[in-house]
Tab-separated table of C-alpha atoms in Angstrom:
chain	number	residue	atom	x	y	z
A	221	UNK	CA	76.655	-6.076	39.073
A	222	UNK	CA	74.345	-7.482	36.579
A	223	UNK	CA	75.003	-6.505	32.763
A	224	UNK	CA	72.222	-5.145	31.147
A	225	UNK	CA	70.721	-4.300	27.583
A	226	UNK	CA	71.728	-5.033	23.877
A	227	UNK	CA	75.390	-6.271	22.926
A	228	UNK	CA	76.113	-5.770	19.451
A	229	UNK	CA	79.349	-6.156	20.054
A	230	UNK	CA	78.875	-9.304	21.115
A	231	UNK	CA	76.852	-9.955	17.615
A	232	UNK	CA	79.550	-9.053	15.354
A	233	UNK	CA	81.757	-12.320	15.744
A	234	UNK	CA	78.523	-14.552	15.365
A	235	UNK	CA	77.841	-13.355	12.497
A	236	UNK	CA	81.169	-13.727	11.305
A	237	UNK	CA	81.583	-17.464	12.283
A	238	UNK	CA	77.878	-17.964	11.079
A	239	UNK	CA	79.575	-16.627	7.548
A	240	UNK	CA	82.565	-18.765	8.018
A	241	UNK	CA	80.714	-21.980	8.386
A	242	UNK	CA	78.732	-21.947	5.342
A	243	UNK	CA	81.951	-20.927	3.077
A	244	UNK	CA	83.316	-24.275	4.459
A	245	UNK	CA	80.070	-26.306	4.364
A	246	UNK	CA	81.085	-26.389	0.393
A	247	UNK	CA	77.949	-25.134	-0.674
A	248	UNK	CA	78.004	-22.883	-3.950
A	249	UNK	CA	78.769	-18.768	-2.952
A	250	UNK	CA	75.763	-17.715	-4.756
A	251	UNK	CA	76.180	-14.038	-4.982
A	252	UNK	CA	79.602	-14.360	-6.730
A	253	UNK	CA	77.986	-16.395	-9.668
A	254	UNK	CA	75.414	-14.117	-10.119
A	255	UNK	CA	77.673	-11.348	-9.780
A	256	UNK	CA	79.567	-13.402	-12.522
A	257	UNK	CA	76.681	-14.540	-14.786
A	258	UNK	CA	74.968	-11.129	-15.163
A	259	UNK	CA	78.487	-9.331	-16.067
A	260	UNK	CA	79.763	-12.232	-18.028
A	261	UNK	CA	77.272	-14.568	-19.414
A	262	UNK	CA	75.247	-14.313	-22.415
A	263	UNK	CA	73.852	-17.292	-24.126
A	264	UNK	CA	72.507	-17.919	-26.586
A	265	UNK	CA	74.124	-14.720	-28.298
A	266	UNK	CA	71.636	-11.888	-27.697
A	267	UNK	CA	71.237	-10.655	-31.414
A	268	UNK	CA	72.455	-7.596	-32.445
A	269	UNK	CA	73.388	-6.149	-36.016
A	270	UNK	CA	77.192	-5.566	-34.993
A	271	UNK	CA	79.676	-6.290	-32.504
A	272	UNK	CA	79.367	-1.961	-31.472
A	273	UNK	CA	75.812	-2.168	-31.337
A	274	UNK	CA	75.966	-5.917	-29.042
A	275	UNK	CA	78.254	-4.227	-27.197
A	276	UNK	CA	76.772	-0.879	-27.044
A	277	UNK	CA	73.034	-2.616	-26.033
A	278	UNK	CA	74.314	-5.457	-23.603
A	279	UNK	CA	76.556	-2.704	-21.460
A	280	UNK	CA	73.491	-0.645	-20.719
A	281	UNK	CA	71.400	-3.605	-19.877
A	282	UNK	CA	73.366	-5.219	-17.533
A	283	UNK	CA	74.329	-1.579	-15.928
A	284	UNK	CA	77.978	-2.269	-16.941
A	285	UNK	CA	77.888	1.061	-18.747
A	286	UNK	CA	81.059	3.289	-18.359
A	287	UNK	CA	83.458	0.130	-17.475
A	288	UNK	CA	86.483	-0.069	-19.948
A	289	UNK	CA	86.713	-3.532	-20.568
A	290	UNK	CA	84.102	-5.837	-20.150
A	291	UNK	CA	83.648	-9.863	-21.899
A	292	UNK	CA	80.679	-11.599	-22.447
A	293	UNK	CA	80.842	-15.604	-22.574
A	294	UNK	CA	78.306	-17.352	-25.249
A	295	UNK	CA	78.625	-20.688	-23.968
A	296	UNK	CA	76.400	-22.607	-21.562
A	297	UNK	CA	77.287	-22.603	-18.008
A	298	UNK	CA	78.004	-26.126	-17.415
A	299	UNK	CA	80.788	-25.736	-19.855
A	300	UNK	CA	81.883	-22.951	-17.628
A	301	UNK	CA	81.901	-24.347	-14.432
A	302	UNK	CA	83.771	-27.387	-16.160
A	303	UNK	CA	86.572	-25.139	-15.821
A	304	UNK	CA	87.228	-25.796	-12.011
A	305	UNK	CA	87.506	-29.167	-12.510
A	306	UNK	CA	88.790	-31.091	-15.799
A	307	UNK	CA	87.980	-28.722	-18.204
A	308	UNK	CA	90.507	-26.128	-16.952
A	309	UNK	CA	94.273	-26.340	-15.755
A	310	UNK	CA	94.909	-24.691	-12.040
A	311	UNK	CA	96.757	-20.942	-11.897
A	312	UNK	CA	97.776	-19.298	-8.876
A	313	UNK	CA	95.178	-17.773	-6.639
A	314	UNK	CA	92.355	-20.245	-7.496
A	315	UNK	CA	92.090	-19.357	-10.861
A	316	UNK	CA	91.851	-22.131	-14.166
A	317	UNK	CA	92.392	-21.731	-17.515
A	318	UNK	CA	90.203	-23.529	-20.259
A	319	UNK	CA	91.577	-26.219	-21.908
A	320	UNK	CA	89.445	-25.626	-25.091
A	321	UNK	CA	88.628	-22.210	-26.398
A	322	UNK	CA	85.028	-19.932	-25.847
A	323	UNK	CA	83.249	-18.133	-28.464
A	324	UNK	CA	83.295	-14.367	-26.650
A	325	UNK	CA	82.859	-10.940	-27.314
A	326	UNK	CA	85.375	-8.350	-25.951
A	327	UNK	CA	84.013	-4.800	-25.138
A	328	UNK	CA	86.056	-1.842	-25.103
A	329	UNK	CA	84.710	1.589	-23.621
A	330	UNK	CA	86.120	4.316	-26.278
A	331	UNK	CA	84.887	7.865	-25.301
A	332	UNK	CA	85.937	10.495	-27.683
A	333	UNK	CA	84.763	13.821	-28.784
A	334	UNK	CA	81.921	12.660	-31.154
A	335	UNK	CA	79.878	9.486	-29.091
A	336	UNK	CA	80.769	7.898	-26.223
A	337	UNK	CA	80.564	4.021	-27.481
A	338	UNK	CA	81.997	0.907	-26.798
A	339	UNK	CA	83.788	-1.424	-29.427
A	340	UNK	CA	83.292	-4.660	-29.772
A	341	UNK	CA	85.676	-7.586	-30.901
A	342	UNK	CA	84.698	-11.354	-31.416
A	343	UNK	CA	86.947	-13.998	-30.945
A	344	UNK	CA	87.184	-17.623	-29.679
A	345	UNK	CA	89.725	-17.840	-27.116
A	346	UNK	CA	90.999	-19.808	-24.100
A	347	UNK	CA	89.462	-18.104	-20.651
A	348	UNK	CA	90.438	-17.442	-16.852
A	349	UNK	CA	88.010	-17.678	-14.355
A	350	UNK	CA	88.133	-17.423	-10.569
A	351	UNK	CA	87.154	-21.413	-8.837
A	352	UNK	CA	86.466	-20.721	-5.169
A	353	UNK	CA	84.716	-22.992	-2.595
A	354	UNK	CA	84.674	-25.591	-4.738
């Protein structure tokens, strides 16, 4: 008996080794920084009269609007990514922790009865980020 017609079945694994073979061919996982840079990056500092209003503006833009915590990053990428190697100091779980500190700005989602609004708080602070398939 001769098998016959389309085996999608036989697809599914394909794919999945396809998948596994670029994540170990060490090349960057793209979507994840641009996932990253569009929720966490901002530089230079977009311009904004306040840290509400930054917050307020850059939450909508990036379609972030309605998360409760949310931090933007003004610092240029390289200095980022320096993080995963000997800018940063190794956690558990493939995360690092900056050796120096980032100039940031915390948002805070604060609904209440008379604007829904987010607050925002700078600071310069030491970060975590996530250093996979490095």
């Amino acid at each position: 008996m001769i098998l016959g017609g389309p085996r999608p079945v036989l697809l599914l694994p394909l794919i999945l080794l396809a998948a596994c073979l670029i994540l170990a061919s060490g090349q960057p996982w793209i979507e994840p920084n641009f996932i990253f840079q569009r929720k966490h990056l901002d530089y230079e500092k977009t311009k904004a009269p306040t840290a509400n209003a930054y917050c307020n503006t850059m939450m909508i833009f990036r379609g972030l609007y309605g998360k409760a915590v949310n931090t933007f990053i003004h610092e240029p990428i390289l200095k980022i990514t320096s993080i995963c190697k000997e800018g940063g100091t190794p956690k558990i779980g493939g995360l690092y922790k900056s050796k120096v500190e980032f100039s940031i700005t915390q948002c805070v989602f604060k609904p209440d009865t008379l604007s829904i609004s987010y607050i925002g708080v700078v600071k310069k602070r030491k970060i975590i980020i996530g250093c996979w398939n490095l």
